[in-house]
PDB file of C-alpha atoms in Angstrom:
ATOM      1  CA  UNK A   1     221.008 105.428 134.246  1.00 78.00           C
ATOM      2  CA  UNK A   2     218.010 103.411 135.826  1.00 82.00           C
ATOM      3  CA  UNK A   3     217.375 105.965 138.229  1.00 83.00           C
ATOM      4  CA  UNK A   4     216.372 108.081 134.716  1.00 87.00           C
ATOM      5  CA  UNK A   5     214.186 105.849 133.472  1.00 88.00           C
ATOM      6  CA  UNK A   6     212.561 104.771 136.325  1.00 89.00           C
ATOM      7  CA  UNK A   7     211.653 108.319 137.501  1.00 88.00           C
ATOM      8  CA  UNK A   8     211.672 109.674 134.550  1.00 88.00           C
ATOM      9  CA  UNK A   9     214.197 112.184 134.179  1.00 89.00           C
ATOM     10  CA  UNK A  10     217.053 113.080 132.138  1.00 90.00           C
ATOM     11  CA  UNK A  11     220.375 111.924 132.957  1.00 87.00           C
ATOM     12  CA  UNK A  12     222.088 115.222 134.063  1.00 89.00           C
ATOM     13  CA  UNK A  13     219.497 115.246 136.201  1.00 91.00           C
ATOM     14  CA  UNK A  14     220.706 112.234 138.105  1.00 89.00           C
ATOM     15  CA  UNK A  15     223.839 113.141 137.886  1.00 88.00           C
ATOM     16  CA  UNK A  16     223.364 116.892 139.324  1.00 91.00           C
ATOM     17  CA  UNK A  17     221.699 114.789 142.446  1.00 92.00           C
ATOM     18  CA  UNK A  18     223.578 112.049 143.032  1.00 91.00           C
ATOM     19  CA  UNK A  19     226.448 114.321 143.128  1.00 93.00           C
ATOM     20  CA  UNK A  20     224.253 116.942 145.346  1.00 96.00           C
ATOM     21  CA  UNK A  21     223.994 113.494 148.036  1.00 96.00           C
ATOM     22  CA  UNK A  22     227.185 111.900 147.145  1.00 96.00           C
ATOM     23  CA  UNK A  23     228.676 115.397 148.920  1.00 97.00           C
ATOM     24  CA  UNK A  24     226.003 115.706 151.668  1.00 97.00           C
ATOM     25  CA  UNK A  25     227.107 112.353 153.311  1.00 97.00           C
ATOM     26  CA  UNK A  26     230.394 112.908 152.576  1.00 97.00           C
ATOM     27  CA  UNK A  27     230.752 115.627 155.194  1.00 97.00           C
ATOM     28  CA  UNK A  28     229.140 113.005 157.918  1.00 96.00           C
ATOM     29  CA  UNK A  29     232.651 111.153 157.497  1.00 95.00           C
ATOM     30  CA  UNK A  30     234.926 112.319 160.408  1.00 93.00           C
ATOM     31  CA  UNK A  31     231.297 112.746 162.805  1.00 95.00           C
ATOM     32  CA  UNK A  32     230.301 108.624 161.947  1.00 95.00           C
ATOM     33  CA  UNK A  33     233.793 107.940 160.404  1.00 95.00           C
ATOM     34  CA  UNK A  34     236.283 108.380 164.284  1.00 92.00           C
ATOM     35  CA  UNK A  35     239.076 106.797 166.065  1.00 89.00           C
ATOM     36  CA  UNK A  36     237.689 104.159 168.701  1.00 87.00           C
ATOM     37  CA  UNK A  37     238.760 105.247 172.508  1.00 86.00           C
ATOM     38  CA  UNK A  38     240.788 103.953 174.210  1.00 84.00           C
ATOM     39  CA  UNK A  39     239.243 101.384 176.535  1.00 90.00           C
ATOM     40  CA  UNK A  40     240.273  97.468 175.663  1.00 93.00           C
ATOM     41  CA  UNK A  41     237.065  96.536 173.455  1.00 94.00           C
ATOM     42  CA  UNK A  42     234.425  93.294 175.152  1.00 94.00           C
ATOM     43  CA  UNK A  43     235.086  91.578 172.431  1.00 94.00           C
ATOM     44  CA  UNK A  44     238.324  91.052 174.033  1.00 96.00           C
ATOM     45  CA  UNK A  45     237.838  92.065 177.997  1.00 95.00           C
ATOM     46  CA  UNK A  46     235.869  89.944 178.082  1.00 95.00           C
ATOM     47  CA  UNK A  47     237.700  86.770 176.430  1.00 95.00           C
ATOM     48  CA  UNK A  48     240.447  84.543 178.101  1.00 93.00           C
ATOM     49  CA  UNK A  49     241.948  83.634 175.024  1.00 93.00           C
ATOM     50  CA  UNK A  50     242.330  87.305 174.778  1.00 96.00           C
ATOM     51  CA  UNK A  51     242.796  89.377 177.833  1.00 95.00           C
ATOM     52  CA  UNK A  52     245.130  90.665 179.063  1.00 94.00           C
ATOM     53  CA  UNK A  53     246.905  89.731 175.910  1.00 94.00           C
ATOM     54  CA  UNK A  54     245.931  92.317 173.639  1.00 96.00           C
ATOM     55  CA  UNK A  55     243.841  93.978 175.827  1.00 95.00           C
ATOM     56  CA  UNK A  56     245.750  97.404 173.891  1.00 95.00           C
ATOM     57  CA  UNK A  57     244.264  95.832 171.115  1.00 96.00           C
ATOM     58  CA  UNK A  58     242.282  98.627 169.015  1.00 94.00           C
ATOM     59  CA  UNK A  59     241.706  96.381 166.195  1.00 95.00           C
ATOM     60  CA  UNK A  60     242.951  95.628 162.696  1.00 97.00           C
ATOM     61  CA  UNK A  61     243.519  97.469 159.452  1.00 96.00           C
ATOM     62  CA  UNK A  62     244.310  96.166 155.888  1.00 96.00           C
ATOM     63  CA  UNK A  63     243.610  96.946 152.748  1.00 94.00           C
ATOM     64  CA  UNK A  64     241.039  95.885 150.462  1.00 94.00           C
ATOM     65  CA  UNK A  65     240.747  96.427 146.033  1.00 91.00           C
ATOM     66  CA  UNK A  66     238.009  97.714 144.967  1.00 92.00           C
ATOM     67  CA  UNK A  67     236.773  97.596 141.356  1.00 88.00           C
ATOM     68  CA  UNK A  68     237.717 101.462 139.191  1.00 84.00           C
ATOM     69  CA  UNK A  69     238.229 102.418 135.881  1.00 80.00           C
ATOM     70  CA  UNK A  70     240.464 104.945 134.921  1.00 65.00           C
ATOM     71  CA  UNK A  71     242.735 106.500 131.356  1.00 58.00           C
ATOM     72  CA  UNK A  72     244.111 104.358 129.632  1.00 58.00           C
ATOM     73  CA  UNK A  73     247.385 106.406 130.278  1.00 54.00           C
ATOM     74  CA  UNK A  74     247.207 105.272 133.714  1.00 57.00           C
ATOM     75  CA  UNK A  75     246.005 101.826 133.556  1.00 59.00           C
ATOM     76  CA  UNK A  76     248.688 100.023 133.558  1.00 58.00           C
ATOM     77  CA  UNK A  77     249.362 101.497 137.886  1.00 61.00           C
ATOM     78  CA  UNK A  78     245.872 100.196 139.015  1.00 61.00           C
ATOM     79  CA  UNK A  79     245.934  97.171 137.596  1.00 63.00           C
ATOM     80  CA  UNK A  80     245.910  93.776 139.427  1.00 65.00           C
ATOM     81  CA  UNK A  81     245.118  90.291 139.771  1.00 67.00           C
ATOM     82  CA  UNK A  82     241.257  91.168 139.613  1.00 65.00           C
ATOM     83  CA  UNK A  83     242.033  93.564 136.952  1.00 76.00           C
ATOM     84  CA  UNK A  84     241.927  97.890 137.708  1.00 81.00           C
ATOM     85  CA  UNK A  85     241.706  98.734 141.104  1.00 85.00           C
ATOM     86  CA  UNK A  86     241.559 100.892 143.277  1.00 89.00           C
ATOM     87  CA  UNK A  87     243.664 100.306 147.029  1.00 91.00           C
ATOM     88  CA  UNK A  88     241.768 101.101 149.851  1.00 95.00           C
ATOM     89  CA  UNK A  89     243.051 101.150 153.408  1.00 96.00           C
ATOM     90  CA  UNK A  90     241.071 100.865 156.770  1.00 97.00           C
ATOM     91  CA  UNK A  91     240.836 100.833 159.816  1.00 97.00           C
ATOM     92  CA  UNK A  92     238.048  98.680 161.724  1.00 97.00           C
ATOM     93  CA  UNK A  93     236.740  98.282 165.551  1.00 95.00           C
ATOM     94  CA  UNK A  94     235.921  94.535 166.137  1.00 95.00           C
ATOM     95  CA  UNK A  95     232.167  95.611 165.904  1.00 93.00           C
ATOM     96  CA  UNK A  96     232.212  96.781 162.519  1.00 94.00           C
ATOM     97  CA  UNK A  97     232.301  99.979 162.669  1.00 96.00           C
ATOM     98  CA  UNK A  98     235.166 101.952 160.259  1.00 97.00           C
ATOM     99  CA  UNK A  99     237.900 104.277 162.254  1.00 96.00           C
ATOM    100  CA  UNK A 100     240.578 105.534 159.192  1.00 97.00           C
ATOM    101  CA  UNK A 101     239.856 105.092 155.767  1.00 97.00           C
ATOM    102  CA  UNK A 102     241.898 106.271 152.245  1.00 96.00           C
ATOM    103  CA  UNK A 103     240.996 105.215 149.501  1.00 94.00           C
ATOM    104  CA  UNK A 104     242.114 106.008 145.959  1.00 88.00           C
ATOM    105  CA  UNK A 105     245.763 104.390 146.134  1.00 88.00           C
ATOM    106  CA  UNK A 106     247.155 101.868 142.291  1.00 84.00           C
ATOM    107  CA  UNK A 107     245.807  99.020 142.699  1.00 82.00           C
ATOM    108  CA  UNK A 108     249.359  97.388 142.294  1.00 82.00           C
ATOM    109  CA  UNK A 109     250.552  99.387 145.364  1.00 85.00           C
ATOM    110  CA  UNK A 110     252.000  97.439 148.235  1.00 88.00           C
ATOM    111  CA  UNK A 111     250.453  97.542 152.013  1.00 88.00           C
ATOM    112  CA  UNK A 112     253.923  99.245 153.221  1.00 90.00           C
ATOM    113  CA  UNK A 113     253.652 102.335 151.562  1.00 91.00           C
ATOM    114  CA  UNK A 114     249.860 102.866 151.875  1.00 93.00           C
ATOM    115  CA  UNK A 115     250.258 103.044 155.473  1.00 94.00           C
ATOM    116  CA  UNK A 116     252.967 105.309 155.763  1.00 93.00           C
ATOM    117  CA  UNK A 117     251.619 108.113 153.216  1.00 94.00           C
ATOM    118  CA  UNK A 118     248.268 106.966 155.779  1.00 94.00           C
ATOM    119  CA  UNK A 119     250.481 108.381 159.134  1.00 93.00           C
ATOM    120  CA  UNK A 120     251.999 110.798 156.775  1.00 93.00           C
ATOM    121  CA  UNK A 121     249.716 112.500 155.856  1.00 91.00           C
ATOM    122  CA  UNK A 122     248.502 115.405 158.086  1.00 88.00           C
ATOM    123  CA  UNK A 123     244.689 113.942 159.970  1.00 87.00           C
ATOM    124  CA  UNK A 124     245.718 110.969 158.456  1.00 90.00           C
ATOM    125  CA  UNK A 125     245.760 107.912 160.161  1.00 93.00           C
ATOM    126  CA  UNK A 126     246.629 107.540 164.300  1.00 93.00           C
ATOM    127  CA  UNK A 127     248.205 105.392 166.234  1.00 92.00           C
ATOM    128  CA  UNK A 128     247.360 105.894 170.271  1.00 90.00           C
ATOM    129  CA  UNK A 129     249.426 106.066 172.261  1.00 91.00           C
ATOM    130  CA  UNK A 130     250.561 102.665 173.962  1.00 92.00           C
ATOM    131  CA  UNK A 131     248.056 101.105 171.985  1.00 94.00           C
ATOM    132  CA  UNK A 132     248.333  98.641 168.178  1.00 95.00           C
ATOM    133  CA  UNK A 133     247.154  97.092 165.447  1.00 96.00           C
ATOM    134  CA  UNK A 134     246.964  94.039 164.162  1.00 96.00           C
ATOM    135  CA  UNK A 135     247.878  93.623 159.971  1.00 94.00           C
ATOM    136  CA  UNK A 136     249.579  91.381 158.114  1.00 91.00           C
ATOM    137  CA  UNK A 137     252.817  90.897 157.387  1.00 88.00           C
ATOM    138  CA  UNK A 138     253.009  93.069 153.938  1.00 86.00           C
ATOM    139  CA  UNK A 139     253.146  95.840 156.740  1.00 88.00           C
ATOM    140  CA  UNK A 140     256.508  94.932 158.623  1.00 82.00           C
ATOM    141  CA  UNK A 141     257.879  95.971 162.377  1.00 81.00           C
ATOM    142  CA  UNK A 142     257.204  99.168 163.016  1.00 87.00           C
ATOM    143  CA  UNK A 143     255.218 100.587 166.638  1.00 91.00           C
ATOM    144  CA  UNK A 144     252.215 100.265 166.848  1.00 93.00           C
ATOM    145  CA  UNK A 145     251.293  97.726 163.924  1.00 95.00           C
ATOM    146  CA  UNK A 146     251.151  93.634 165.748  1.00 95.00           C
ATOM    147  CA  UNK A 147     252.085  91.475 162.560  1.00 94.00           C
ATOM    148  CA  UNK A 148     252.243  87.687 163.195  1.00 93.00           C
ATOM    149  CA  UNK A 149     255.036  85.261 163.249  1.00 93.00           C
ATOM    150  CA  UNK A 150     256.314  84.855 159.693  1.00 90.00           C
ATOM    151  CA  UNK A 151     257.547  80.783 159.044  1.00 90.00           C
ATOM    152  CA  UNK A 152     254.418  78.700 161.307  1.00 91.00           C
ATOM    153  CA  UNK A 153     250.856  78.135 161.431  1.00 91.00           C
ATOM    154  CA  UNK A 154     249.104  81.020 161.176  1.00 89.00           C
ATOM    155  CA  UNK A 155     245.162  81.451 159.002  1.00 87.00           C
ATOM    156  CA  UNK A 156     242.861  78.773 161.457  1.00 89.00           C
ATOM    157  CA  UNK A 157     241.793  76.877 158.412  1.00 89.00           C
ATOM    158  CA  UNK A 158     245.193  75.570 159.054  1.00 90.00           C
ATOM    159  CA  UNK A 159     244.741  74.730 162.255  1.00 91.00           C
ATOM    160  CA  UNK A 160     241.620  72.081 163.915  1.00 91.00           C
ATOM    161  CA  UNK A 161     241.025  69.807 167.409  1.00 88.00           C
ATOM    162  CA  UNK A 162     244.006  67.094 165.866  1.00 91.00           C
ATOM    163  CA  UNK A 163     246.026  69.919 164.813  1.00 91.00           C
ATOM    164  CA  UNK A 164     246.183  72.343 167.499  1.00 92.00           C
ATOM    165  CA  UNK A 165     249.404  75.209 168.790  1.00 93.00           C
ATOM    166  CA  UNK A 166     252.590  72.785 169.172  1.00 93.00           C
ATOM    167  CA  UNK A 167     254.416  76.340 170.480  1.00 94.00           C
ATOM    168  CA  UNK A 168     254.325  80.192 171.959  1.00 95.00           C
ATOM    169  CA  UNK A 169     255.125  81.211 168.288  1.00 95.00           C
ATOM    170  CA  UNK A 170     251.371  78.847 167.214  1.00 95.00           C
ATOM    171  CA  UNK A 171     249.403  80.159 170.216  1.00 95.00           C
ATOM    172  CA  UNK A 172     250.055  84.297 169.103  1.00 95.00           C
ATOM    173  CA  UNK A 173     250.077  82.808 165.784  1.00 94.00           C
ATOM    174  CA  UNK A 174     246.816  82.324 165.633  1.00 94.00           C
ATOM    175  CA  UNK A 175     245.177  83.904 168.374  1.00 95.00           C
ATOM    176  CA  UNK A 176     246.491  86.588 165.904  1.00 95.00           C
ATOM    177  CA  UNK A 177     245.042  85.194 162.931  1.00 94.00           C
ATOM    178  CA  UNK A 178     240.838  84.821 165.036  1.00 95.00           C
ATOM    179  CA  UNK A 179     240.800  88.780 165.856  1.00 96.00           C
ATOM    180  CA  UNK A 180     242.426  89.811 162.690  1.00 95.00           C
ATOM    181  CA  UNK A 181     239.584  88.811 160.991  1.00 94.00           C
ATOM    182  CA  UNK A 182     237.664  90.989 161.967  1.00 95.00           C
ATOM    183  CA  UNK A 183     238.534  93.196 158.736  1.00 96.00           C
ATOM    184  CA  UNK A 184     237.583  90.942 156.011  1.00 95.00           C
ATOM    185  CA  UNK A 185     233.912  89.935 157.935  1.00 94.00           C
ATOM    186  CA  UNK A 186     233.850  94.547 157.224  1.00 95.00           C
ATOM    187  CA  UNK A 187     235.362  93.970 154.445  1.00 96.00           C
ATOM    188  CA  UNK A 188     233.488  91.617 153.568  1.00 95.00           C
ATOM    189  CA  UNK A 189     230.149  93.041 154.336  1.00 94.00           C
ATOM    190  CA  UNK A 190     230.837  96.291 152.546  1.00 95.00           C
ATOM    191  CA  UNK A 191     231.043  94.690 149.658  1.00 95.00           C
ATOM    192  CA  UNK A 192     227.306  92.531 149.851  1.00 94.00           C
ATOM    193  CA  UNK A 193     225.803  95.847 151.066  1.00 93.00           C
ATOM    194  CA  UNK A 194     226.529  98.107 148.088  1.00 94.00           C
ATOM    195  CA  UNK A 195     227.218  95.667 145.057  1.00 92.00           C
ATOM    196  CA  UNK A 196     228.660  99.289 142.946  1.00 90.00           C
ATOM    197  CA  UNK A 197     232.170  98.437 144.643  1.00 92.00           C
ATOM    198  CA  UNK A 198     232.789  95.300 143.079  1.00 89.00           C
ATOM    199  CA  UNK A 199     230.437  96.555 139.494  1.00 87.00           C
ATOM    200  CA  UNK A 200     232.892  98.421 136.697  1.00 82.00           C
ATOM    201  CA  UNK A 201     232.517 101.641 137.389  1.00 83.00           C
ATOM    202  CA  UNK A 202     231.467 104.994 134.530  1.00 82.00           C
ATOM    203  CA  UNK A 203     232.517 107.538 137.409  1.00 84.00           C
ATOM    204  CA  UNK A 204     235.659 109.308 136.944  1.00 85.00           C
ATOM    205  CA  UNK A 205     238.114 108.286 139.473  1.00 86.00           C
ATOM    206  CA  UNK A 206     237.236 111.735 142.122  1.00 90.00           C
ATOM    207  CA  UNK A 207     234.084 110.518 141.802  1.00 92.00           C
ATOM    208  CA  UNK A 208     235.047 107.073 142.325  1.00 92.00           C
ATOM    209  CA  UNK A 209     236.814 107.444 145.628  1.00 93.00           C
ATOM    210  CA  UNK A 210     233.819 109.025 147.604  1.00 96.00           C
ATOM    211  CA  UNK A 211     232.029 106.691 146.430  1.00 96.00           C
ATOM    212  CA  UNK A 212     233.535 104.640 148.678  1.00 96.00           C
ATOM    213  CA  UNK A 213     234.394 106.644 151.848  1.00 97.00           C
ATOM    214  CA  UNK A 214     230.857 107.620 151.756  1.00 97.00           C
ATOM    215  CA  UNK A 215     229.505 103.300 151.909  1.00 97.00           C
ATOM    216  CA  UNK A 216     232.454 103.518 154.499  1.00 97.00           C
ATOM    217  CA  UNK A 217     229.863 106.451 155.921  1.00 97.00           C
ATOM    218  CA  UNK A 218     226.570 104.480 155.073  1.00 96.00           C
ATOM    219  CA  UNK A 219     227.672 101.279 156.705  1.00 96.00           C
ATOM    220  CA  UNK A 220     228.975 102.975 160.336  1.00 96.00           C
ATOM    221  CA  UNK A 221     225.623 104.375 160.439  1.00 95.00           C
ATOM    222  CA  UNK A 222     224.042 100.707 159.495  1.00 94.00           C
ATOM    223  CA  UNK A 223     225.739  99.706 161.913  1.00 92.00           C
ATOM    224  CA  UNK A 224     225.058 102.461 164.793  1.00 89.00           C
ATOM    225  CA  UNK A 225     221.115 102.017 164.167  1.00 89.00           C
ATOM    226  CA  UNK A 226     221.092  97.857 163.479  1.00 82.00           C
ATOM    227  CA  UNK A 227     223.808  96.023 164.470  1.00 77.00           C
ATOM    228  CA  UNK A 228     221.776  93.215 163.738  1.00 77.00           C
ATOM    229  CA  UNK A 229     221.273  94.140 160.392  1.00 74.00           C
ATOM    230  CA  UNK A 230     220.409  90.727 157.665  1.00 61.00           C
ATOM    231  CA  UNK A 231     223.548  91.352 155.582  1.00 67.00           C
ATOM    232  CA  UNK A 232     225.662  90.720 158.603  1.00 58.00           C
ATOM    233  CA  UNK A 233     224.157  87.441 159.314  1.00 56.00           C
TER     234      UNK A 233
END
């Protein structure tokens, strides 16, 4: 609607070409959003805090909510604390590039079944042999996903110079948390870069899903050509 007013074109024309560009961007997904190689990430290799303890870690995994709108009949399933949302599962590298994205789940869905769906679907999420991802406690204990110890301090703001780790479990948790915050930063950059992800959408749900994937594709492209982009700072 904004484009129609600015360039004096009909809304139908703008929507039609929006769909053409959106489909073109989605064709780049398999080339831009791809699994990392088997090498140890330099962010781990070059750190005495993380190497060799996390040498087989290839990135963190987590979910985030994205604003969505739906038909009234299914509205309840997508309702979350922040309103009506779709749940997005994503995997990211330590240089802030998405390597897998699963969209379209209900905002009320829990982490574990979404991950099960990602692992079981054809062409879905794959965990390389001998490697692992960092997940929060919501993913439980499973091969290839390392969660923090429960019942002990975990979040970075719970530690300080005056309150350092007291045992091996707390030491593991603070290092786990330090690495896993990468995906929280990635989600933050994505939503800051593409404000549409936090606005109430007016497209069909199919298009809403495609828009999230397209934003991840464009984000990865930007990180490849301009990793020092101001949004990242």
